[in-house]
C-alpha cells in the first residue's frame, strides 16, 4: 500500500477545527497565510521540518517511518506510535509502501501530559481501536475516550517494537515471558535453527534496534514495576537479567536520565 498525504480538515468559514480530527497521514502546519511555506511541502518520501498547532498522534499500521524531533530519531512501526506535541518542530522519512495515520487533538480541549516527542507501545487493544477509526468515514464521537487511551501508557516505559519475522518473533516472545533468559544471540540462533547473523538482521530490520539493545529495553521496562513495588535494586537487576547491579544502574540512567533509586522514590517505591 502506497503512502499518501492529505492536509488536516478545517471547519468551513474559517471556524476553529473540531477538537479531534482523524487524517490518513501527517501533514505540515500551514503558514499564517493558509498555504504551506516554500520548501515545506510533503513528498512521497517524507516531510521536511514543520510544526503543528495541534497535538498529533502518529501511528503506522503498515511499514515504518522515522520521525526526527529534538535531535532524536523515533522509528515508528505497527507496534510503536508517537505523540508530537503542538508547536514541536519535527520531520519525517517514510519507508516505501508505508501507511501513516494521524489522530489530531486541539490543545485547549486535550492537554497533553508529554512535553516532548513521546513513543507509545501499541498493544492489540489500541491497534484495534485505531484501525476501527481509520475505517470510519468520520471520527464522530469518542475523541475524549481515544485521547485518554492514547495517553494512558506509562511515560517512562521505553518503546519496544515487536519483531514480525520468524524466528525473531519467537525469540522476542520467549524473552517477554522471561526477560532474564541468559541466551546470547548465537545461542538463540542455534535453538531456532538459523544463523546468528540472520537473527540479528531480523531484529534490526523489524525493530530498528540491535538484538542486545532490544533485550536491554525489555529488561528495563520489566524492572519499572519491580522498582515501584519497593524491591531492592540489586534484586531487581538480577530478576530482569542484568549481570551486575552497576550495569543495571548505568543502563537505567542512560535510558531514563535518572537512577533506579530516584525512579523508585518518584513512583512511591522504597528501593534500596
mmCIF file of C-alpha atoms in Angstrom:
data_model
loop_
_atom_site.group_PDB
_atom_site.id
_atom_site.type_symbol
_atom_site.label_atom_id
_atom_site.label_comp_id
_atom_site.label_asym_id
_atom_site.label_seq_id
_atom_site.Cartn_x
_atom_site.Cartn_y
_atom_site.Cartn_z
ATOM 1 C CA UNK A 1 0.000 0.000 0.000
ATOM 2 C CA UNK A 2 1.499 3.282 -1.074
ATOM 3 C CA UNK A 3 1.878 6.122 1.381
ATOM 4 C CA UNK A 4 -0.311 9.168 0.713
ATOM 5 C CA UNK A 5 -0.656 12.519 2.427
ATOM 6 C CA UNK A 6 -3.567 14.882 2.972
ATOM 7 C CA UNK A 7 -3.962 18.240 4.658
ATOM 8 C CA UNK A 8 -5.819 18.322 8.011
ATOM 9 C CA UNK A 9 -9.506 19.129 7.608
ATOM 10 C CA UNK A 10 -10.649 22.604 8.630
ATOM 11 C CA UNK A 11 -14.127 23.704 9.573
ATOM 12 C CA UNK A 12 -15.893 25.767 6.866
ATOM 13 C CA UNK A 13 -15.993 29.520 7.014
ATOM 14 C CA UNK A 14 -12.675 29.834 8.860
ATOM 15 C CA UNK A 15 -14.120 28.459 12.096
ATOM 16 C CA UNK A 16 -11.963 26.603 14.574
ATOM 17 C CA UNK A 17 -11.369 22.964 13.599
ATOM 18 C CA UNK A 18 -13.116 20.265 15.663
ATOM 19 C CA UNK A 19 -11.477 19.236 18.934
ATOM 20 C CA UNK A 20 -10.404 15.953 17.369
ATOM 21 C CA UNK A 21 -9.521 15.008 13.802
ATOM 22 C CA UNK A 22 -8.519 11.787 12.062
ATOM 23 C CA UNK A 23 -6.402 12.159 8.938
ATOM 24 C CA UNK A 24 -4.711 9.429 6.893
ATOM 25 C CA UNK A 25 -1.239 10.945 7.077
ATOM 26 C CA UNK A 26 0.866 13.542 8.899
ATOM 27 C CA UNK A 27 0.712 16.960 7.294
ATOM 28 C CA UNK A 28 2.749 20.125 7.889
ATOM 29 C CA UNK A 29 1.176 23.063 9.691
ATOM 30 C CA UNK A 30 0.057 25.709 7.171
ATOM 31 C CA UNK A 31 1.718 29.101 7.311
ATOM 32 C CA UNK A 32 -0.190 32.142 8.554
ATOM 33 C CA UNK A 33 -1.494 32.795 5.017
ATOM 34 C CA UNK A 34 -3.180 29.362 4.972
ATOM 35 C CA UNK A 35 -0.683 27.915 2.473
ATOM 36 C CA UNK A 36 2.415 25.815 3.226
ATOM 37 C CA UNK A 37 5.623 27.793 3.355
ATOM 38 C CA UNK A 38 8.046 27.339 0.429
ATOM 39 C CA UNK A 39 10.079 24.165 0.762
ATOM 40 C CA UNK A 40 7.740 22.698 3.391
ATOM 41 C CA UNK A 41 5.505 20.681 1.066
ATOM 42 C CA UNK A 42 5.293 16.954 1.934
ATOM 43 C CA UNK A 43 6.547 14.451 -0.611
ATOM 44 C CA UNK A 44 6.252 10.718 -1.182
ATOM 45 C CA UNK A 45 9.449 10.271 0.847
ATOM 46 C CA UNK A 46 8.642 12.371 3.894
ATOM 47 C CA UNK A 47 8.044 15.783 5.427
ATOM 48 C CA UNK A 48 10.692 18.463 5.963
ATOM 49 C CA UNK A 49 10.872 20.195 9.326
ATOM 50 C CA UNK A 50 7.491 21.628 10.275
ATOM 51 C CA UNK A 51 5.220 22.059 13.290
ATOM 52 C CA UNK A 52 1.512 21.845 14.065
ATOM 53 C CA UNK A 53 -0.916 23.937 16.106
ATOM 54 C CA UNK A 54 -2.462 20.670 17.353
ATOM 55 C CA UNK A 55 -1.181 17.629 19.225
ATOM 56 C CA UNK A 56 -0.534 14.794 16.789
ATOM 57 C CA UNK A 57 -0.546 11.052 17.450
ATOM 58 C CA UNK A 58 1.203 9.211 14.610
ATOM 59 C CA UNK A 59 0.549 5.515 14.003
ATOM 60 C CA UNK A 60 1.973 3.306 11.242
ATOM 61 C CA UNK A 61 -0.182 0.189 10.700
ATOM 62 C CA UNK A 62 1.909 -0.800 7.672
ATOM 63 C CA UNK A 63 5.641 -0.337 7.125
ATOM 64 C CA UNK A 64 7.900 2.026 9.048
ATOM 65 C CA UNK A 65 8.648 5.745 9.225
ATOM 66 C CA UNK A 66 11.275 7.712 11.114
ATOM 67 C CA UNK A 67 10.303 10.953 12.855
ATOM 68 C CA UNK A 68 13.098 13.265 13.968
ATOM 69 C CA UNK A 69 12.415 15.676 16.821
ATOM 70 C CA UNK A 70 14.664 17.390 19.346
ATOM 71 C CA UNK A 71 17.732 15.812 17.739
ATOM 72 C CA UNK A 72 16.451 12.267 18.189
ATOM 73 C CA UNK A 73 15.152 9.722 15.671
ATOM 74 C CA UNK A 74 11.972 7.797 16.519
ATOM 75 C CA UNK A 75 11.331 4.733 14.360
ATOM 76 C CA UNK A 76 7.602 4.032 14.161
ATOM 77 C CA UNK A 77 6.122 0.644 13.323
ATOM 78 C CA UNK A 78 2.834 -1.230 13.779
ATOM 79 C CA UNK A 79 3.764 -1.685 17.444
ATOM 80 C CA UNK A 80 5.238 1.766 18.246
ATOM 81 C CA UNK A 81 3.410 5.094 17.751
ATOM 82 C CA UNK A 82 4.470 8.639 18.630
ATOM 83 C CA UNK A 83 2.969 11.698 20.305
ATOM 84 C CA UNK A 84 4.157 15.002 18.785
ATOM 85 C CA UNK A 85 3.067 17.931 20.999
ATOM 86 C CA UNK A 86 1.711 21.091 19.384
ATOM 87 C CA UNK A 87 4.420 23.512 18.321
ATOM 88 C CA UNK A 88 7.244 20.941 18.348
ATOM 89 C CA UNK A 89 9.415 21.112 15.191
ATOM 90 C CA UNK A 90 9.827 17.691 13.587
ATOM 91 C CA UNK A 91 10.454 15.997 10.267
ATOM 92 C CA UNK A 92 9.623 12.554 8.898
ATOM 93 C CA UNK A 93 11.059 9.991 6.494
ATOM 94 C CA UNK A 94 8.768 7.345 5.012
ATOM 95 C CA UNK A 95 9.808 3.821 4.075
ATOM 96 C CA UNK A 96 8.366 2.579 0.778
ATOM 97 C CA UNK A 97 4.747 1.387 0.966
ATOM 98 C CA UNK A 98 4.213 2.771 4.467
ATOM 99 C CA UNK A 99 0.775 3.833 5.675
ATOM 100 C CA UNK A 100 0.649 6.608 8.268
ATOM 101 C CA UNK A 101 -2.404 7.556 10.333
ATOM 102 C CA UNK A 102 -2.688 10.794 12.272
ATOM 103 C CA UNK A 103 -5.002 11.406 15.219
ATOM 104 C CA UNK A 104 -5.013 15.156 15.877
ATOM 105 C CA UNK A 105 -6.209 16.856 19.068
ATOM 106 C CA UNK A 106 -6.732 20.515 19.931
ATOM 107 C CA UNK A 107 -4.509 21.523 22.894
ATOM 108 C CA UNK A 108 -7.228 23.566 24.595
ATOM 109 C CA UNK A 109 -9.594 20.602 24.740
ATOM 110 C CA UNK A 110 -6.954 17.916 25.300
ATOM 111 C CA UNK A 111 -3.953 18.945 27.462
ATOM 112 C CA UNK A 112 -1.111 16.564 26.634
ATOM 113 C CA UNK A 113 0.910 15.178 29.595
ATOM 114 C CA UNK A 114 4.081 14.963 27.475
ATOM 115 C CA UNK A 115 6.372 17.912 26.759
ATOM 116 C CA UNK A 116 8.486 16.261 24.096
ATOM 117 C CA UNK A 117 8.005 13.668 21.388
ATOM 118 C CA UNK A 118 6.942 10.521 23.274
ATOM 119 C CA UNK A 119 6.843 6.971 21.899
ATOM 120 C CA UNK A 120 3.920 4.750 22.849
ATOM 121 C CA UNK A 121 3.708 0.968 22.653
ATOM 122 C CA UNK A 122 0.647 -0.085 20.667
ATOM 123 C CA UNK A 123 -0.923 -3.199 22.126
ATOM 124 C CA UNK A 124 -3.699 -5.207 20.486
ATOM 125 C CA UNK A 125 -6.446 -3.163 22.139
ATOM 126 C CA UNK A 126 -5.064 0.150 20.890
ATOM 127 C CA UNK A 127 -4.379 -1.296 17.451
ATOM 128 C CA UNK A 128 -7.985 -2.389 17.053
ATOM 129 C CA UNK A 129 -9.253 0.976 18.274
ATOM 130 C CA UNK A 130 -7.080 2.908 15.835
ATOM 131 C CA UNK A 131 -7.885 0.690 12.860
ATOM 132 C CA UNK A 132 -11.592 0.924 13.587
ATOM 133 C CA UNK A 133 -11.357 4.718 13.472
ATOM 134 C CA UNK A 134 -9.449 4.522 10.204
ATOM 135 C CA UNK A 135 -12.330 2.598 8.613
ATOM 136 C CA UNK A 136 -14.919 5.122 9.811
ATOM 137 C CA UNK A 137 -15.734 7.882 7.252
ATOM 138 C CA UNK A 138 -15.722 10.485 10.056
ATOM 139 C CA UNK A 139 -14.223 10.257 13.571
ATOM 140 C CA UNK A 140 -17.569 11.033 15.206
ATOM 141 C CA UNK A 141 -17.835 10.708 18.980
ATOM 142 C CA UNK A 142 -15.194 9.110 21.137
ATOM 143 C CA UNK A 143 -12.350 11.603 20.786
ATOM 144 C CA UNK A 144 -12.105 12.080 24.545
ATOM 145 C CA UNK A 145 -12.063 8.329 25.171
ATOM 146 C CA UNK A 146 -9.442 7.812 22.490
ATOM 147 C CA UNK A 147 -7.258 10.597 23.893
ATOM 148 C CA UNK A 148 -7.459 9.018 27.353
ATOM 149 C CA UNK A 149 -6.490 5.620 25.943
ATOM 150 C CA UNK A 150 -3.574 7.018 23.950
ATOM 151 C CA UNK A 151 -2.154 8.890 26.946
ATOM 152 C CA UNK A 152 -2.632 6.084 29.465
ATOM 153 C CA UNK A 153 0.695 4.446 28.629
ATOM 154 C CA UNK A 154 3.362 4.986 31.278
ATOM 155 C CA UNK A 155 5.550 7.878 30.135
ATOM 156 C CA UNK A 156 8.780 6.314 31.329
ATOM 157 C CA UNK A 157 8.217 2.989 29.566
ATOM 158 C CA UNK A 158 10.634 2.555 26.649
ATOM 159 C CA UNK A 159 9.161 1.954 23.217
ATOM 160 C CA UNK A 160 9.748 -1.651 22.214
ATOM 161 C CA UNK A 161 8.851 -2.570 18.614
ATOM 162 C CA UNK A 162 7.807 -6.192 18.162
ATOM 163 C CA UNK A 163 9.621 -8.263 15.534
ATOM 164 C CA UNK A 164 7.337 -9.593 12.818
ATOM 165 C CA UNK A 165 9.508 -12.207 11.121
ATOM 166 C CA UNK A 166 10.441 -15.659 12.287
ATOM 167 C CA UNK A 167 12.497 -16.627 14.234
ATOM 168 C CA UNK A 168 12.985 -13.148 15.786
ATOM 169 C CA UNK A 169 9.324 -13.046 16.777
ATOM 170 C CA UNK A 170 9.651 -16.355 18.646
ATOM 171 C CA UNK A 171 12.758 -15.149 20.476
ATOM 172 C CA UNK A 172 11.016 -11.900 21.432
ATOM 173 C CA UNK A 173 8.015 -13.789 22.810
ATOM 174 C CA UNK A 174 10.258 -16.023 24.897
ATOM 175 C CA UNK A 175 12.133 -13.027 26.296
ATOM 176 C CA UNK A 176 8.894 -11.235 27.158
ATOM 177 C CA UNK A 177 7.929 -14.255 29.242
ATOM 178 C CA UNK A 178 11.363 -14.433 30.848
ATOM 179 C CA UNK A 179 13.465 -11.261 30.426
ATOM 180 C CA UNK A 180 16.318 -12.742 32.469
ATOM 181 C CA UNK A 181 16.877 -15.556 29.966
ATOM 182 C CA UNK A 182 20.669 -15.817 29.641
ATOM 183 C CA UNK A 183 20.897 -16.963 25.996
ATOM 184 C CA UNK A 184 23.049 -14.880 23.669
ATOM 185 C CA UNK A 185 22.079 -14.180 20.056
ATOM 186 C CA UNK A 186 24.292 -17.099 18.999
ATOM 187 C CA UNK A 187 22.600 -19.476 21.422
ATOM 188 C CA UNK A 188 19.132 -18.309 20.399
ATOM 189 C CA UNK A 189 20.070 -18.789 16.749
ATOM 190 C CA UNK A 190 21.197 -22.346 17.407
ATOM 191 C CA UNK A 191 17.918 -23.086 19.149
ATOM 192 C CA UNK A 192 15.939 -21.559 16.240
ATOM 193 C CA UNK A 193 17.998 -23.466 13.642
ATOM 194 C CA UNK A 194 19.198 -20.277 11.989
ATOM 195 C CA UNK A 195 22.374 -18.207 11.961
ATOM 196 C CA UNK A 196 23.216 -15.501 14.460
ATOM 197 C CA UNK A 197 23.699 -13.091 11.551
ATOM 198 C CA UNK A 198 20.182 -13.741 10.250
ATOM 199 C CA UNK A 199 18.682 -13.358 13.714
ATOM 200 C CA UNK A 200 20.465 -10.080 14.394
ATOM 201 C CA UNK A 201 19.499 -8.773 10.945
ATOM 202 C CA UNK A 202 15.846 -9.644 11.583
ATOM 203 C CA UNK A 203 15.798 -7.687 14.840
ATOM 204 C CA UNK A 204 17.461 -4.703 13.192
ATOM 205 C CA UNK A 205 15.136 -4.760 10.172
ATOM 206 C CA UNK A 206 11.899 -5.306 12.108
ATOM 207 C CA UNK A 207 12.528 -3.066 15.113
ATOM 208 C CA UNK A 208 15.307 -0.656 14.154
ATOM 209 C CA UNK A 209 17.249 -1.910 17.194
ATOM 210 C CA UNK A 210 20.137 -4.300 17.617
ATOM 211 C CA UNK A 211 19.239 -7.522 19.423
ATOM 212 C CA UNK A 212 21.250 -6.514 22.509
ATOM 213 C CA UNK A 213 19.591 -3.080 22.678
ATOM 214 C CA UNK A 214 16.116 -4.596 22.221
ATOM 215 C CA UNK A 215 16.770 -7.021 25.079
ATOM 216 C CA UNK A 216 18.128 -4.239 27.318
ATOM 217 C CA UNK A 217 14.998 -2.144 26.755
ATOM 218 C CA UNK A 218 12.799 -5.119 27.514
ATOM 219 C CA UNK A 219 14.640 -5.764 30.784
ATOM 220 C CA UNK A 220 14.491 -2.109 31.810
ATOM 221 C CA UNK A 221 10.746 -1.951 31.141
ATOM 222 C CA UNK A 222 10.183 -5.057 33.236
ATOM 223 C CA UNK A 223 12.181 -3.509 36.060
ATOM 224 C CA UNK A 224 9.913 -0.467 36.410
ATOM 225 C CA UNK A 225 7.071 -2.295 38.140
ATOM 226 C CA UNK A 226 9.514 -4.083 40.437
ATOM 227 C CA UNK A 227 11.035 -0.758 41.490
ATOM 228 C CA UNK A 228 7.576 0.684 42.107
ATOM 229 C CA UNK A 229 6.894 -2.256 44.416
ATOM 230 C CA UNK A 230 9.901 -1.279 46.528
ATOM 231 C CA UNK A 231 12.126 -4.218 45.586
ATOM 232 C CA UNK A 232 15.868 -3.807 46.338
ATOM 233 C CA UNK A 233 17.782 -2.531 43.324
ATOM 234 C CA UNK A 234 20.211 -5.470 43.336
ATOM 235 C CA UNK A 235 17.323 -7.938 43.399
ATOM 236 C CA UNK A 236 15.591 -6.104 40.556
ATOM 237 C CA UNK A 237 18.752 -6.148 38.445
ATOM 238 C CA UNK A 238 19.134 -9.901 38.902
ATOM 239 C CA UNK A 239 15.411 -10.561 38.369
ATOM 240 C CA UNK A 240 15.403 -8.965 34.918
ATOM 241 C CA UNK A 241 18.706 -10.436 33.770
ATOM 242 C CA UNK A 242 21.482 -7.901 34.342
ATOM 243 C CA UNK A 243 24.836 -9.441 35.205
ATOM 244 C CA UNK A 244 25.599 -6.756 37.800
ATOM 245 C CA UNK A 245 23.816 -4.072 39.767
ATOM 246 C CA UNK A 246 26.215 -1.424 38.458
ATOM 247 C CA UNK A 247 25.471 -2.445 34.860
ATOM 248 C CA UNK A 248 21.754 -2.128 35.538
ATOM 249 C CA UNK A 249 22.140 1.304 37.142
ATOM 250 C CA UNK A 250 24.227 2.578 34.216
ATOM 251 C CA UNK A 251 21.742 1.279 31.638
ATOM 252 C CA UNK A 252 18.812 2.720 33.588
ATOM 253 C CA UNK A 253 20.429 6.156 33.837
ATOM 254 C CA UNK A 254 21.346 6.130 30.139
ATOM 255 C CA UNK A 255 17.784 5.396 29.033
ATOM 256 C CA UNK A 256 15.720 7.196 31.663
ATOM 257 C CA UNK A 257 18.000 10.019 32.791
ATOM 258 C CA UNK A 258 17.887 9.085 36.477
ATOM 259 C CA UNK A 259 18.938 6.238 38.767
ATOM 260 C CA UNK A 260 16.648 3.313 39.664
ATOM 261 C CA UNK A 261 16.543 4.617 43.246
ATOM 262 C CA UNK A 262 15.349 8.046 42.114
ATOM 263 C CA UNK A 263 12.677 6.447 39.938
ATOM 264 C CA UNK A 264 11.505 4.286 42.827
ATOM 265 C CA UNK A 265 11.162 7.306 45.095
ATOM 266 C CA UNK A 266 9.225 9.250 42.454
ATOM 267 C CA UNK A 267 6.852 6.317 41.881
ATOM 268 C CA UNK A 268 6.259 5.713 45.585
ATOM 269 C CA UNK A 269 8.550 2.715 45.975
ATOM 270 C CA UNK A 270 11.341 2.417 48.504
ATOM 271 C CA UNK A 271 14.024 0.606 46.565
ATOM 272 C CA UNK A 272 17.294 0.119 48.381
#
